[in-house]
Amino acid sequence: MTTETPRRHRKAVIWISVVVAVVVLAVVGVVVATNVYSSSENAKASAAPSVAATREASTIETDDLSGTWTVGGDSEAGYRVHEVLNGSDVTVTGRTDSVSGTATVDGTSITAATITVQVADITTDSDQRDAYFRDSAMDAAAFPEATFELTEPIADAVPSGSDTTTVSAPGKLTLHGVTKDVTAELQVGLSGDGVDVSGSVPVTFSDYGVQAPNLGFVKVDDAGSVEFLVHATPVG
């Protein structure tokens, strides 16, 4: 009897220690997982792209805008999603200036256009979120580019002077190796040495084989949007 009680006491202490260790590890796991995905519950969302917010006085000759235009500097693209992170509603925007492309203009109509975005370069305010987006969600190593290709001409798309036009652009969006028919809503205006085009395309991520994160502490909506503001200049 004199040895049994200490043994039981030691067993109880051991079991309590094991339970405490498991609880601590579980808490640490949640904290680490949260930090892996996002470093902030108040992620800063960029404003929606807008020609009106960026345009400058036009310096190009507008008598004949026909020809090939190239997309480059001062362009950006990315995504906008809603997520619930640790019980808080958060709007997240990712952006990159790794954007390229070409467009063909005939008079005031855009008859062809292709825009390409380097997916791995898209960033938010969190390196951890970006790594998850790049490696787990988008598999950028296998699918490094997202593209939008115009499939029908857009009549009267390019305005004159300081006017801005609002048009719908039917096209094909390729994301995560999957191509879908989409319609982009665009604003177009002459700006500086070229033309600015801003717009967005609504997307359902599962349609492109992309699994929106649902990790317990964070849940991302399956629906979001691809956003862009591109600056194109005439070639030659």
mmCIF file of C-alpha atoms in Angstrom, residues 66-233:
data_model
loop_
_atom_site.group_PDB
_atom_site.id
_atom_site.type_symbol
_atom_site.label_atom_id
_atom_site.label_comp_id
_atom_site.label_asym_id
_atom_site.label_seq_id
_atom_site.Cartn_x
_atom_site.Cartn_y
_atom_site.Cartn_z
ATOM 1 C CA SER A 66 -4.685 52.476 -86.055
ATOM 2 C CA GLY A 67 -1.885 49.947 -85.702
ATOM 3 C CA THR A 68 -0.236 47.711 -83.153
ATOM 4 C CA TRP A 69 0.009 48.753 -79.518
ATOM 5 C CA THR A 70 2.168 47.174 -76.844
ATOM 6 C CA VAL A 71 1.359 46.752 -73.156
ATOM 7 C CA GLY A 72 4.150 47.442 -70.702
ATOM 8 C CA GLY A 73 5.276 49.985 -68.125
ATOM 9 C CA ASP A 74 2.772 51.415 -65.635
ATOM 10 C CA SER A 75 0.583 48.318 -66.018
ATOM 11 C CA GLU A 76 -0.629 46.110 -63.184
ATOM 12 C CA ALA A 77 -2.894 43.125 -62.686
ATOM 13 C CA GLY A 78 -3.970 40.788 -59.922
ATOM 14 C CA TYR A 79 -6.927 39.526 -57.963
ATOM 15 C CA ARG A 80 -9.498 40.550 -55.342
ATOM 16 C CA VAL A 81 -11.058 38.050 -52.918
ATOM 17 C CA HIS A 82 -13.056 38.057 -49.701
ATOM 18 C CA GLU A 83 -11.979 35.871 -46.808
ATOM 19 C CA VAL A 84 -12.952 35.293 -43.196
ATOM 20 C CA LEU A 85 -9.756 35.188 -41.128
ATOM 21 C CA ASN A 86 -10.064 34.319 -37.437
ATOM 22 C CA GLY A 87 -13.684 35.513 -37.533
ATOM 23 C CA SER A 88 -12.919 38.836 -39.260
ATOM 24 C CA ASP A 89 -14.059 39.804 -42.761
ATOM 25 C CA VAL A 90 -11.066 40.714 -44.912
ATOM 26 C CA THR A 91 -10.805 41.893 -48.510
ATOM 27 C CA VAL A 92 -7.506 40.831 -50.037
ATOM 28 C CA THR A 93 -5.950 42.199 -53.216
ATOM 29 C CA GLY A 94 -2.869 40.828 -54.938
ATOM 30 C CA ARG A 95 -0.961 42.897 -57.487
ATOM 31 C CA THR A 96 1.976 42.648 -59.896
ATOM 32 C CA ASP A 97 3.464 44.882 -62.560
ATOM 33 C CA SER A 98 4.767 41.822 -64.461
ATOM 34 C CA VAL A 99 2.243 42.416 -67.233
ATOM 35 C CA SER A 100 2.803 42.305 -70.983
ATOM 36 C CA GLY A 101 0.734 42.096 -74.135
ATOM 37 C CA THR A 102 -0.296 43.587 -77.448
ATOM 38 C CA ALA A 103 -3.403 45.126 -78.987
ATOM 39 C CA THR A 104 -4.485 46.024 -82.491
ATOM 40 C CA VAL A 105 -6.460 49.214 -83.085
ATOM 41 C CA ASP A 106 -8.435 49.996 -86.251
ATOM 42 C CA GLY A 107 -9.725 53.562 -86.108
ATOM 43 C CA THR A 108 -11.409 53.667 -82.696
ATOM 44 C CA SER A 109 -12.028 49.913 -82.493
ATOM 45 C CA ILE A 110 -9.864 47.376 -80.691
ATOM 46 C CA THR A 111 -9.817 44.366 -82.980
ATOM 47 C CA ALA A 112 -7.380 42.109 -81.105
ATOM 48 C CA ALA A 113 -5.690 42.041 -77.713
ATOM 49 C CA THR A 114 -3.764 39.669 -75.483
ATOM 50 C CA ILE A 115 -2.624 40.374 -71.928
ATOM 51 C CA THR A 116 -0.252 38.068 -70.032
ATOM 52 C CA VAL A 117 0.421 38.149 -66.282
ATOM 53 C CA GLN A 118 3.240 36.366 -64.426
ATOM 54 C CA VAL A 119 1.324 34.603 -61.629
ATOM 55 C CA ALA A 120 4.299 33.981 -59.328
ATOM 56 C CA ASP A 121 4.970 37.728 -59.099
ATOM 57 C CA ILE A 122 1.554 38.585 -57.625
ATOM 58 C CA THR A 123 1.923 39.835 -54.055
ATOM 59 C CA THR A 124 -0.265 41.016 -51.165
ATOM 60 C CA ASP A 125 0.729 42.493 -47.797
ATOM 61 C CA SER A 126 1.765 39.039 -46.517
ATOM 62 C CA ASP A 127 4.684 36.904 -47.703
ATOM 63 C CA GLN A 128 3.062 33.849 -46.126
ATOM 64 C CA ARG A 129 -0.206 34.353 -47.987
ATOM 65 C CA ASP A 130 1.705 34.919 -51.217
ATOM 66 C CA ALA A 131 3.606 31.661 -50.802
ATOM 67 C CA TYR A 132 0.346 29.770 -50.259
ATOM 68 C CA PHE A 133 -1.253 31.448 -53.292
ATOM 69 C CA ARG A 134 1.773 30.845 -55.504
ATOM 70 C CA ASP A 135 2.627 27.265 -54.509
ATOM 71 C CA SER A 136 -0.516 25.613 -53.135
ATOM 72 C CA ALA A 137 -3.414 27.410 -54.807
ATOM 73 C CA MET A 138 -2.083 28.382 -58.238
ATOM 74 C CA ASP A 139 0.855 25.974 -58.678
ATOM 75 C CA ALA A 140 2.709 28.738 -60.486
ATOM 76 C CA ALA A 141 5.662 26.456 -61.211
ATOM 77 C CA ALA A 142 3.428 24.390 -63.518
ATOM 78 C CA PHE A 143 1.184 27.251 -64.663
ATOM 79 C CA PRO A 144 3.340 30.402 -64.594
ATOM 80 C CA GLU A 145 1.090 32.660 -66.695
ATOM 81 C CA ALA A 146 -2.493 33.879 -66.715
ATOM 82 C CA THR A 147 -3.776 35.332 -69.984
ATOM 83 C CA PHE A 148 -6.753 37.199 -71.347
ATOM 84 C CA GLU A 149 -7.382 37.103 -75.098
ATOM 85 C CA LEU A 150 -10.008 39.222 -76.839
ATOM 86 C CA THR A 151 -12.295 37.064 -79.007
ATOM 87 C CA GLU A 152 -14.447 39.750 -80.670
ATOM 88 C CA PRO A 153 -13.658 43.301 -81.808
ATOM 89 C CA ILE A 154 -14.782 46.146 -79.547
ATOM 90 C CA ALA A 155 -16.302 48.929 -81.627
ATOM 91 C CA ASP A 156 -15.812 52.578 -80.617
ATOM 92 C CA ALA A 157 -13.565 51.561 -77.723
ATOM 93 C CA VAL A 158 -10.913 54.285 -77.940
ATOM 94 C CA PRO A 159 -12.242 57.742 -77.057
ATOM 95 C CA SER A 160 -10.867 61.115 -78.072
ATOM 96 C CA GLY A 161 -9.493 63.888 -75.901
ATOM 97 C CA SER A 162 -10.220 63.463 -72.204
ATOM 98 C CA ASP A 163 -13.308 61.291 -72.694
ATOM 99 C CA THR A 164 -13.611 57.834 -71.153
ATOM 100 C CA THR A 165 -15.515 54.962 -72.709
ATOM 101 C CA THR A 166 -17.053 52.002 -70.891
ATOM 102 C CA VAL A 167 -17.264 48.819 -72.957
ATOM 103 C CA SER A 168 -17.673 45.064 -72.605
ATOM 104 C CA ALA A 169 -14.885 42.861 -73.940
ATOM 105 C CA PRO A 170 -15.670 39.203 -74.701
ATOM 106 C CA GLY A 171 -12.644 36.976 -74.379
ATOM 107 C CA LYS A 172 -10.992 33.865 -73.046
ATOM 108 C CA LEU A 173 -9.327 33.815 -69.629
ATOM 109 C CA THR A 174 -6.689 31.159 -69.009
ATOM 110 C CA LEU A 175 -5.940 30.540 -65.349
ATOM 111 C CA HIS A 176 -4.237 27.544 -63.720
ATOM 112 C CA GLY A 177 -4.062 25.910 -67.156
ATOM 113 C CA VAL A 178 -7.845 26.131 -67.709
ATOM 114 C CA THR A 179 -9.454 28.382 -70.335
ATOM 115 C CA LYS A 180 -12.967 29.803 -69.955
ATOM 116 C CA ASP A 181 -15.109 32.260 -71.918
ATOM 117 C CA VAL A 182 -15.484 35.505 -69.941
ATOM 118 C CA THR A 183 -16.573 39.102 -70.372
ATOM 119 C CA ALA A 184 -14.406 41.901 -69.041
ATOM 120 C CA GLU A 185 -15.957 45.275 -68.216
ATOM 121 C CA LEU A 186 -13.499 47.952 -69.323
ATOM 122 C CA GLN A 187 -12.849 51.664 -68.992
ATOM 123 C CA VAL A 188 -10.701 53.144 -71.756
ATOM 124 C CA GLY A 189 -9.073 56.584 -71.941
ATOM 125 C CA LEU A 190 -6.126 58.257 -73.610
ATOM 126 C CA SER A 191 -3.363 58.943 -71.100
ATOM 127 C CA GLY A 192 0.136 60.340 -71.558
ATOM 128 C CA ASP A 193 1.903 58.622 -74.437
ATOM 129 C CA GLY A 194 -0.764 55.943 -74.898
ATOM 130 C CA VAL A 195 -4.049 54.586 -73.657
ATOM 131 C CA ASP A 196 -5.082 53.288 -70.238
ATOM 132 C CA VAL A 197 -7.478 50.350 -69.960
ATOM 133 C CA SER A 198 -8.839 49.278 -66.587
ATOM 134 C CA GLY A 199 -11.285 46.515 -65.808
ATOM 135 C CA SER A 200 -12.201 43.343 -63.994
ATOM 136 C CA VAL A 201 -13.339 39.823 -64.761
ATOM 137 C CA PRO A 202 -15.497 37.921 -62.237
ATOM 138 C CA VAL A 203 -14.167 34.402 -61.623
ATOM 139 C CA THR A 204 -15.235 31.289 -59.761
ATOM 140 C CA PHE A 205 -11.949 29.687 -58.750
ATOM 141 C CA SER A 206 -13.223 26.103 -58.725
ATOM 142 C CA ASP A 207 -14.091 26.499 -62.426
ATOM 143 C CA TYR A 208 -10.337 26.764 -63.022
ATOM 144 C CA GLY A 209 -9.391 23.873 -60.760
ATOM 145 C CA VAL A 210 -8.236 26.250 -58.017
ATOM 146 C CA GLN A 211 -9.177 25.233 -54.466
ATOM 147 C CA ALA A 212 -10.001 28.280 -52.338
ATOM 148 C CA PRO A 213 -8.389 27.825 -48.893
ATOM 149 C CA ASN A 214 -10.637 26.532 -46.108
ATOM 150 C CA LEU A 215 -8.229 25.884 -43.255
ATOM 151 C CA GLY A 216 -10.465 26.359 -40.227
ATOM 152 C CA PHE A 217 -9.002 29.679 -39.117
ATOM 153 C CA VAL A 218 -9.435 31.085 -42.640
ATOM 154 C CA LYS A 219 -12.029 30.551 -45.348
ATOM 155 C CA VAL A 220 -11.730 32.208 -48.746
ATOM 156 C CA ASP A 221 -14.755 32.697 -51.002
ATOM 157 C CA ASP A 222 -14.800 30.586 -54.151
ATOM 158 C CA ALA A 223 -15.803 33.678 -56.148
ATOM 159 C CA GLY A 224 -13.548 36.671 -56.708
ATOM 160 C CA SER A 225 -12.277 38.813 -59.544
ATOM 161 C CA VAL A 226 -9.256 39.345 -61.750
ATOM 162 C CA GLU A 227 -8.421 43.052 -61.983
ATOM 163 C CA PHE A 228 -6.080 45.017 -64.205
ATOM 164 C CA LEU A 229 -4.976 48.461 -65.304
ATOM 165 C CA VAL A 230 -2.823 48.385 -68.409
ATOM 166 C CA HIS A 231 -1.037 51.127 -70.276
ATOM 167 C CA ALA A 232 -0.537 50.544 -73.995
ATOM 168 C CA THR A 233 1.554 52.617 -76.383
#
